[in-house]
PDB file of C-alpha atoms and ligand atoms in Angstrom:
ATOM      1  CA  UNK A   1     -13.409 -20.347   0.908  1.00  0.00           C
ATOM      2  CA  UNK A   2     -14.327 -18.706  -2.353  1.00  0.00           C
ATOM      3  CA  UNK A   3     -11.444 -19.049  -4.817  1.00  0.00           C
ATOM      4  CA  UNK A   4     -10.042 -15.713  -5.874  1.00  0.00           C
ATOM      5  CA  UNK A   5      -9.223 -14.448  -9.357  1.00  0.00           C
ATOM      6  CA  UNK A   6      -6.986 -11.374  -9.356  1.00  0.00           C
ATOM      7  CA  UNK A   7      -6.405  -9.944 -12.855  1.00  0.00           C
ATOM      8  CA  UNK A   8      -2.988  -8.283 -13.103  1.00  0.00           C
ATOM      9  CA  UNK A   9      -3.328  -4.800 -14.577  1.00  0.00           C
ATOM     10  CA  UNK A  10       0.253  -5.033 -15.871  1.00  0.00           C
ATOM     11  CA  UNK A  11      -1.194  -6.412 -19.118  1.00  0.00           C
ATOM     12  CA  UNK A  12      -4.192  -4.070 -19.380  1.00  0.00           C
ATOM     13  CA  UNK A  13      -4.594  -1.117 -21.759  1.00  0.00           C
ATOM     14  CA  UNK A  14      -3.198   1.775 -19.704  1.00  0.00           C
ATOM     15  CA  UNK A  15      -4.427   4.297 -22.263  1.00  0.00           C
ATOM     16  CA  UNK A  16      -7.947   3.248 -21.274  1.00  0.00           C
ATOM     17  CA  UNK A  17      -7.361   2.524 -17.617  1.00  0.00           C
ATOM     18  CA  UNK A  18     -10.706   3.831 -16.392  1.00  0.00           C
ATOM     19  CA  UNK A  19     -12.692   1.623 -18.756  1.00  0.00           C
ATOM     20  CA  UNK A  20     -10.497  -1.372 -17.898  1.00  0.00           C
ATOM     21  CA  UNK A  21     -11.300  -0.849 -14.189  1.00  0.00           C
ATOM     22  CA  UNK A  22     -15.011  -0.463 -14.967  1.00  0.00           C
ATOM     23  CA  UNK A  23     -14.906  -3.702 -16.959  1.00  0.00           C
ATOM     24  CA  UNK A  24     -13.320  -5.429 -13.947  1.00  0.00           C
ATOM     25  CA  UNK A  25     -15.914  -3.886 -11.586  1.00  0.00           C
ATOM     26  CA  UNK A  26     -18.665  -5.485 -13.675  1.00  0.00           C
ATOM     27  CA  UNK A  27     -16.807  -8.818 -13.971  1.00  0.00           C
ATOM     28  CA  UNK A  28     -16.406 -11.764 -11.606  1.00  0.00           C
ATOM     29  CA  UNK A  29     -12.868 -10.692 -10.695  1.00  0.00           C
ATOM     30  CA  UNK A  30     -12.351 -10.708  -6.919  1.00  0.00           C
ATOM     31  CA  UNK A  31      -9.273  -8.486  -6.507  1.00  0.00           C
ATOM     32  CA  UNK A  32      -7.233  -6.206  -8.747  1.00  0.00           C
ATOM     33  CA  UNK A  33      -3.541  -7.181  -8.739  1.00  0.00           C
ATOM     34  CA  UNK A  34      -1.112  -4.247  -9.074  1.00  0.00           C
ATOM     35  CA  UNK A  35       2.559  -4.894  -9.860  1.00  0.00           C
ATOM     36  CA  UNK A  36       4.916  -2.226  -8.535  1.00  0.00           C
ATOM     37  CA  UNK A  37       8.453  -2.527  -9.932  1.00  0.00           C
ATOM     38  CA  UNK A  38      11.424  -0.281  -9.189  1.00  0.00           C
ATOM     39  CA  UNK A  39      14.011  -1.214 -11.824  1.00  0.00           C
ATOM     40  CA  UNK A  40      16.345  -2.385  -9.020  1.00  0.00           C
ATOM     41  CA  UNK A  41      14.783  -5.473  -7.463  1.00  0.00           C
ATOM     42  CA  UNK A  42      13.518  -6.443 -10.914  1.00  0.00           C
ATOM     43  CA  UNK A  43      14.725  -5.325 -14.362  1.00  0.00           C
ATOM     44  CA  UNK A  44      11.573  -3.345 -15.142  1.00  0.00           C
ATOM     45  CA  UNK A  45       9.755  -0.220 -13.918  1.00  0.00           C
ATOM     46  CA  UNK A  46       5.982   0.108 -13.730  1.00  0.00           C
ATOM     47  CA  UNK A  47       4.004   2.715 -11.781  1.00  0.00           C
ATOM     48  CA  UNK A  48       3.634   4.228  -8.331  1.00  0.00           C
ATOM     49  CA  UNK A  49       1.322   6.133  -5.999  1.00  0.00           C
ATOM     50  CA  UNK A  50      -0.512   8.480  -8.442  1.00  0.00           C
ATOM     51  CA  UNK A  51      -1.669   5.566 -10.599  1.00  0.00           C
ATOM     52  CA  UNK A  52      -2.654   3.466  -7.565  1.00  0.00           C
ATOM     53  CA  UNK A  53      -4.723   6.401  -6.253  1.00  0.00           C
ATOM     54  CA  UNK A  54      -6.467   6.689  -9.597  1.00  0.00           C
ATOM     55  CA  UNK A  55      -7.207   2.947  -9.672  1.00  0.00           C
ATOM     56  CA  UNK A  56      -8.556   3.142  -6.094  1.00  0.00           C
ATOM     57  CA  UNK A  57     -10.879   5.978  -7.072  1.00  0.00           C
ATOM     58  CA  UNK A  58     -12.647   3.818  -9.681  1.00  0.00           C
ATOM     59  CA  UNK A  59     -12.244   0.279  -8.352  1.00  0.00           C
ATOM     60  CA  UNK A  60     -15.022  -1.419  -6.402  1.00  0.00           C
ATOM     61  CA  UNK A  61     -12.738  -4.369  -5.607  1.00  0.00           C
ATOM     62  CA  UNK A  62      -9.854  -4.766  -3.157  1.00  0.00           C
ATOM     63  CA  UNK A  63      -6.420  -3.731  -4.402  1.00  0.00           C
ATOM     64  CA  UNK A  64      -3.857  -6.529  -4.099  1.00  0.00           C
ATOM     65  CA  UNK A  65      -0.540  -4.675  -4.334  1.00  0.00           C
ATOM     66  CA  UNK A  66       2.586  -6.716  -5.144  1.00  0.00           C
ATOM     67  CA  UNK A  67       5.764  -4.770  -4.370  1.00  0.00           C
ATOM     68  CA  UNK A  68       8.800  -5.752  -6.414  1.00  0.00           C
ATOM     69  CA  UNK A  69      10.952  -3.042  -4.855  1.00  0.00           C
ATOM     70  CA  UNK A  70      13.997  -3.013  -2.580  1.00  0.00           C
ATOM     71  CA  UNK A  71      13.531  -1.811   1.004  1.00  0.00           C
ATOM     72  CA  UNK A  72       9.733  -1.814   0.868  1.00  0.00           C
ATOM     73  CA  UNK A  73       9.679  -0.635   4.510  1.00  0.00           C
ATOM     74  CA  UNK A  74      10.256   2.929   3.231  1.00  0.00           C
ATOM     75  CA  UNK A  75       6.747   3.221   1.791  1.00  0.00           C
ATOM     76  CA  UNK A  76       4.282   1.187   3.882  1.00  0.00           C
ATOM     77  CA  UNK A  77       2.123   4.132   5.021  1.00  0.00           C
ATOM     78  CA  UNK A  78       2.248   5.640   1.518  1.00  0.00           C
ATOM     79  CA  UNK A  79       0.832   2.502  -0.068  1.00  0.00           C
ATOM     80  CA  UNK A  80      -1.967   2.481   2.504  1.00  0.00           C
ATOM     81  CA  UNK A  81      -2.727   6.107   1.701  1.00  0.00           C
ATOM     82  CA  UNK A  82      -2.732   5.328  -2.024  1.00  0.00           C
ATOM     83  CA  UNK A  83      -5.372   2.626  -1.498  1.00  0.00           C
ATOM     84  CA  UNK A  84      -3.712  -0.773  -0.996  1.00  0.00           C
ATOM     85  CA  UNK A  85      -5.846  -3.365   0.825  1.00  0.00           C
ATOM     86  CA  UNK A  86      -3.360  -6.238   0.647  1.00  0.00           C
ATOM     87  CA  UNK A  87       0.326  -5.373   0.591  1.00  0.00           C
ATOM     88  CA  UNK A  88       2.816  -8.067  -0.424  1.00  0.00           C
ATOM     89  CA  UNK A  89       6.549  -7.643  -0.042  1.00  0.00           C
ATOM     90  CA  UNK A  90       9.294  -9.946  -1.297  1.00  0.00           C
ATOM     91  CA  UNK A  91      11.196 -12.123   1.172  1.00  0.00           C
ATOM     92  CA  UNK A  92      14.323 -11.449  -0.926  1.00  0.00           C
ATOM     93  CA  UNK A  93      13.927  -7.649  -0.733  1.00  0.00           C
ATOM     94  CA  UNK A  94      13.338  -7.126   2.958  1.00  0.00           C
ATOM     95  CA  UNK A  95      15.986  -7.597   5.659  1.00  0.00           C
ATOM     96  CA  UNK A  96      13.658  -6.987   8.623  1.00  0.00           C
ATOM     97  CA  UNK A  97      10.706  -8.942   7.352  1.00  0.00           C
ATOM     98  CA  UNK A  98       9.047  -9.444  10.742  1.00  0.00           C
ATOM     99  CA  UNK A  99       9.090  -5.743  11.578  1.00  0.00           C
ATOM    100  CA  UNK A 100       7.785  -4.763   8.136  1.00  0.00           C
ATOM    101  CA  UNK A 101       4.954  -7.327   8.256  1.00  0.00           C
ATOM    102  CA  UNK A 102       3.875  -5.889  11.623  1.00  0.00           C
ATOM    103  CA  UNK A 103       3.965  -2.399  10.153  1.00  0.00           C
ATOM    104  CA  UNK A 104       1.765  -3.405   7.221  1.00  0.00           C
ATOM    105  CA  UNK A 105      -0.817  -4.810   9.651  1.00  0.00           C
ATOM    106  CA  UNK A 106      -0.552  -1.802  11.971  1.00  0.00           C
ATOM    107  CA  UNK A 107      -1.416   0.331   8.945  1.00  0.00           C
ATOM    108  CA  UNK A 108      -4.663  -1.606   8.487  1.00  0.00           C
ATOM    109  CA  UNK A 109      -3.693  -3.750   5.502  1.00  0.00           C
ATOM    110  CA  UNK A 110      -3.371  -7.499   5.055  1.00  0.00           C
ATOM    111  CA  UNK A 111       0.247  -8.584   4.886  1.00  0.00           C
ATOM    112  CA  UNK A 112       1.619 -10.863   2.183  1.00  0.00           C
ATOM    113  CA  UNK A 113       5.103 -12.270   1.589  1.00  0.00           C
ATOM    114  CA  UNK A 114       6.224 -13.254  -1.925  1.00  0.00           C
ATOM    115  CA  UNK A 115       8.798 -15.927  -2.785  1.00  0.00           C
ATOM    116  CA  UNK A 116      10.875 -15.967  -5.957  1.00  0.00           C
ATOM    117  CA  UNK A 117      11.050 -19.291  -7.825  1.00  0.00           C
ATOM    118  CA  UNK A 118      14.453 -20.138  -6.271  1.00  0.00           C
ATOM    119  CA  UNK A 119      13.433 -19.372  -2.671  1.00  0.00           C
ATOM    120  CA  UNK A 120      12.341 -22.407  -0.626  1.00  0.00           C
ATOM    121  CA  UNK A 121       9.101 -22.332   1.327  1.00  0.00           C
ATOM    122  CA  UNK A 122      11.000 -23.285   4.505  1.00  0.00           C
ATOM    123  CA  UNK A 123      12.317 -19.702   4.930  1.00  0.00           C
ATOM    124  CA  UNK A 124       8.796 -18.732   6.027  1.00  0.00           C
ATOM    125  CA  UNK A 125       8.711 -21.078   9.051  1.00  0.00           C
ATOM    126  CA  UNK A 126       9.215 -18.332  11.636  1.00  0.00           C
ATOM    127  CA  UNK A 127       6.899 -15.757  10.041  1.00  0.00           C
ATOM    128  CA  UNK A 128       4.041 -17.883   8.703  1.00  0.00           C
ATOM    129  CA  UNK A 129       1.784 -17.319  11.748  1.00  0.00           C
ATOM    130  CA  UNK A 130       2.080 -13.548  11.293  1.00  0.00           C
ATOM    131  CA  UNK A 131       1.102 -13.258   7.649  1.00  0.00           C
ATOM    132  CA  UNK A 132      -2.215 -13.240   5.808  1.00  0.00           C
ATOM    133  CA  UNK A 133      -0.972 -14.428   2.430  1.00  0.00           C
ATOM    134  CA  UNK A 134       1.954 -16.134   0.703  1.00  0.00           C
ATOM    135  CA  UNK A 135       2.499 -15.190  -2.929  1.00  0.00           C
ATOM    136  CA  UNK A 136       4.320 -17.978  -4.751  1.00  0.00           C
ATOM    137  CA  UNK A 137       5.980 -16.643  -7.901  1.00  0.00           C
ATOM    138  CA  UNK A 138       5.560 -19.129 -10.724  1.00  0.00           C
ATOM    139  CA  UNK A 139       7.763 -17.030 -13.055  1.00  0.00           C
ATOM    140  CA  UNK A 140      10.742 -14.808 -12.305  1.00  0.00           C
ATOM    141  CA  UNK A 141       9.246 -11.437 -11.364  1.00  0.00           C
ATOM    142  CA  UNK A 142       9.537  -8.483 -13.724  1.00  0.00           C
ATOM    143  CA  UNK A 143       7.408  -9.165 -16.765  1.00  0.00           C
ATOM    144  CA  UNK A 144       4.027 -10.439 -17.863  1.00  0.00           C
ATOM    145  CA  UNK A 145       3.608 -13.159 -20.471  1.00  0.00           C
ATOM    146  CA  UNK A 146       6.297 -15.597 -19.267  1.00  0.00           C
ATOM    147  CA  UNK A 147       5.963 -19.388 -19.079  1.00  0.00           C
ATOM    148  CA  UNK A 148       4.790 -21.072 -15.887  1.00  0.00           C
ATOM    149  CA  UNK A 149       7.550 -22.901 -13.940  1.00  0.00           C
ATOM    150  CA  UNK A 150       6.312 -26.461 -13.157  1.00  0.00           C
ATOM    151  CA  UNK A 151       8.341 -26.747  -9.899  1.00  0.00           C
ATOM    152  CA  UNK A 152       5.633 -24.448  -8.459  1.00  0.00           C
ATOM    153  CA  UNK A 153       3.299 -27.423  -7.871  1.00  0.00           C
ATOM    154  CA  UNK A 154       5.794 -28.992  -5.485  1.00  0.00           C
ATOM    155  CA  UNK A 155       6.284 -25.670  -3.678  1.00  0.00           C
ATOM    156  CA  UNK A 156       2.535 -25.252  -3.177  1.00  0.00           C
ATOM    157  CA  UNK A 157       2.356 -28.739  -1.654  1.00  0.00           C
ATOM    158  CA  UNK A 158       5.233 -27.919   0.698  1.00  0.00           C
ATOM    159  CA  UNK A 159       3.571 -24.649   1.628  1.00  0.00           C
ATOM    160  CA  UNK A 160       0.300 -26.455   2.340  1.00  0.00           C
ATOM    161  CA  UNK A 161       2.175 -28.751   4.741  1.00  0.00           C
ATOM    162  CA  UNK A 162       3.854 -25.811   6.455  1.00  0.00           C
ATOM    163  CA  UNK A 163       0.492 -24.038   6.892  1.00  0.00           C
ATOM    164  CA  UNK A 164      -1.079 -27.154   8.403  1.00  0.00           C
ATOM    165  CA  UNK A 165       1.873 -27.832  10.714  1.00  0.00           C
ATOM    166  CA  UNK A 166       1.928 -24.257  11.997  1.00  0.00           C
ATOM    167  CA  UNK A 167      -1.866 -23.822  12.097  1.00  0.00           C
ATOM    168  CA  UNK A 168      -1.566 -20.752   9.901  1.00  0.00           C
ATOM    169  CA  UNK A 169      -4.582 -19.434   8.008  1.00  0.00           C
ATOM    170  CA  UNK A 170      -2.518 -17.630   5.366  1.00  0.00           C
ATOM    171  CA  UNK A 171      -3.922 -17.738   1.835  1.00  0.00           C
ATOM    172  CA  UNK A 172      -1.827 -19.188  -0.984  1.00  0.00           C
ATOM    173  CA  UNK A 173      -1.641 -16.970  -4.073  1.00  0.00           C
ATOM    174  CA  UNK A 174       0.145 -17.920  -7.288  1.00  0.00           C
ATOM    175  CA  UNK A 175       1.456 -15.392  -9.813  1.00  0.00           C
ATOM    176  CA  UNK A 176       2.887 -15.894 -13.289  1.00  0.00           C
ATOM    177  CA  UNK A 177       1.873 -17.871 -16.366  1.00  0.00           C
ATOM    178  CA  UNK A 178      -1.548 -18.813 -14.956  1.00  0.00           C
ATOM    179  CA  UNK A 179      -4.059 -19.924 -17.603  1.00  0.00           C
ATOM    180  CA  UNK A 180      -6.808 -22.471 -18.311  1.00  0.00           C
ATOM    181  CA  UNK A 181      -3.949 -24.986 -18.812  1.00  0.00           C
ATOM    182  CA  UNK A 182      -2.779 -25.063 -15.184  1.00  0.00           C
ATOM    183  CA  UNK A 183      -5.438 -23.425 -12.988  1.00  0.00           C
ATOM    184  CA  UNK A 184      -7.239 -26.672 -12.105  1.00  0.00           C
ATOM    185  CA  UNK A 185      -4.088 -28.510 -11.120  1.00  0.00           C
ATOM    186  CA  UNK A 186      -2.994 -25.519  -9.032  1.00  0.00           C
ATOM    187  CA  UNK A 187      -6.389 -25.410  -7.364  1.00  0.00           C
ATOM    188  CA  UNK A 188      -6.132 -29.095  -6.555  1.00  0.00           C
ATOM    189  CA  UNK A 189      -2.780 -28.709  -4.810  1.00  0.00           C
ATOM    190  CA  UNK A 190      -4.191 -25.900  -2.676  1.00  0.00           C
ATOM    191  CA  UNK A 191      -4.015 -22.453  -4.300  1.00  0.00           C
ATOM    192  CA  UNK A 192      -6.622 -19.976  -2.976  1.00  0.00           C
ATOM    193  CA  UNK A 193      -5.915 -16.929  -5.167  1.00  0.00           C
ATOM    194  CA  UNK A 194      -4.840 -16.797  -8.812  1.00  0.00           C
ATOM    195  CA  UNK A 195      -3.156 -13.829 -10.480  1.00  0.00           C
ATOM    196  CA  UNK A 196      -3.503 -13.763 -14.258  1.00  0.00           C
ATOM    197  CA  UNK A 197      -2.320 -10.970 -16.537  1.00  0.00           C
ATOM    198  CA  UNK A 198      -1.723 -11.755 -20.176  1.00  0.00           C
ATOM    199  CA  UNK A 199      -4.114 -14.722 -20.262  1.00  0.00           C
ATOM    200  CA  UNK A 200      -6.968 -12.358 -19.344  1.00  0.00           C
ATOM    201  CA  UNK A 201      -6.011  -9.093 -21.030  1.00  0.00           C
ATOM    202  CA  UNK A 202      -4.622 -10.507 -24.295  1.00  0.00           C
ATOM    203  CA  UNK A 203      -7.873 -12.409 -24.857  1.00  0.00           C
ATOM    204  CA  UNK A 204     -10.662 -10.975 -27.029  1.00  0.00           C
ATOM    205  CA  UNK A 205     -13.100 -10.588 -24.166  1.00  0.00           C
ATOM    206  CA  UNK A 206     -11.299 -10.307 -20.816  1.00  0.00           C
ATOM    207  CA  UNK A 207     -14.524 -10.372 -18.819  1.00  0.00           C
ATOM    208  CA  UNK A 208     -15.572 -13.658 -20.437  1.00  0.00           C
ATOM    209  CA  UNK A 209     -12.092 -15.073 -19.856  1.00  0.00           C
ATOM    210  CA  UNK A 210     -12.449 -14.289 -16.137  1.00  0.00           C
ATOM    211  CA  UNK A 211     -15.770 -16.181 -16.165  1.00  0.00           C
ATOM    212  CA  UNK A 212     -14.103 -19.081 -17.920  1.00  0.00           C
ATOM    213  CA  UNK A 213     -11.383 -19.272 -15.241  1.00  0.00           C
ATOM    214  CA  UNK A 214     -14.011 -19.043 -12.469  1.00  0.00           C
ATOM    215  CA  UNK A 215     -15.935 -21.904 -14.017  1.00  0.00           C
ATOM    216  CA  UNK A 216     -12.850 -24.128 -14.010  1.00  0.00           C
ATOM    217  CA  UNK A 217     -12.633 -23.875 -10.218  1.00  0.00           C
TER     218      UNK A 217
HETATM  219  C1  LIG B   1       5.270 -10.565 -12.852  1.00  0.00           C
HETATM  220  C2  LIG B   1       4.074 -10.052 -12.140  1.00  0.00           C
HETATM  221  C3  LIG B   1       2.794 -10.691 -12.518  1.00  0.00           C
HETATM  222  C4  LIG B   1       2.432 -10.557 -13.977  1.00  0.00           C
HETATM  223  C5  LIG B   1       1.780 -11.856 -14.369  1.00  0.00           C
HETATM  224  O1  LIG B   1       6.412 -10.057 -12.268  1.00  0.00           O
HETATM  225  O2  LIG B   1       4.218 -10.208 -10.734  1.00  0.00           O
HETATM  226  O3  LIG B   1       1.723 -10.254 -11.693  1.00  0.00           O
HETATM  227  O4  LIG B   1       1.569  -9.513 -14.281  1.00  0.00           O
HETATM  228  O5  LIG B   1       1.564 -11.858 -15.710  1.00  0.00           O
HETATM  229  P1  LIG B   1       1.176 -13.170 -16.534  1.00  0.00           P
HETATM  230  O6  LIG B   1      -0.126 -13.669 -15.977  1.00  0.00           O
HETATM  231  O7  LIG B   1       1.088 -12.659 -17.939  1.00  0.00           O
HETATM  232  O8  LIG B   1       2.301 -14.143 -16.330  1.00  0.00           O
HETATM  233 ZN1  LIG B   2       2.395  -9.773  -9.468  1.00  0.00          ZN
END
């Protein structure tokens, strides 16, 4: 499978959002990663439906929407309407995970489940066959620009074993502190999709930085 680079718009220039999206359209980015934070599940607030709709209007690439909100089940149809293609909810934020995953799929989106750094992979045993993607957080969610947590490598290996054992085809996505320093090692242990925010958008030429990451894979 083609390895996926998903730039996180959290670190982009929101005052020039349209040109940022056009830059990504012309780049080798595969998905656009959107971080939705509610100030409750995580200590930060980002953006909601109107901004997602605007991004959808200009983006030629799938929208990979990462919900860092409590009770995500309240808004599944709304995120579909706004333009989400992949919708990822946090294991730690959703009591009825199975029901909510089914609802995401019934709404025509791919369903992802995210794990915080402290949450073991084993909690996914009884849901892994039902999901399209596992998002392994390699920083504590809430902010861009944090340092990568090295324990993530071990978690990816454990997740790989769980996927093989359960014959699941779920993709493994990693999010937080991804850069040229760790992308190859992460790829080697089995990551399919890489989210990168500050490494891409704080560089002089984000489009070239995306190329550089692609070439490392
Ligand atoms: C953090 C978000 C990430 C963030 C990653 O809570 O989920 O998607 O944008 O940013 P970097 O790549 O700067 O760690
Ligand atoms: Zn994210």
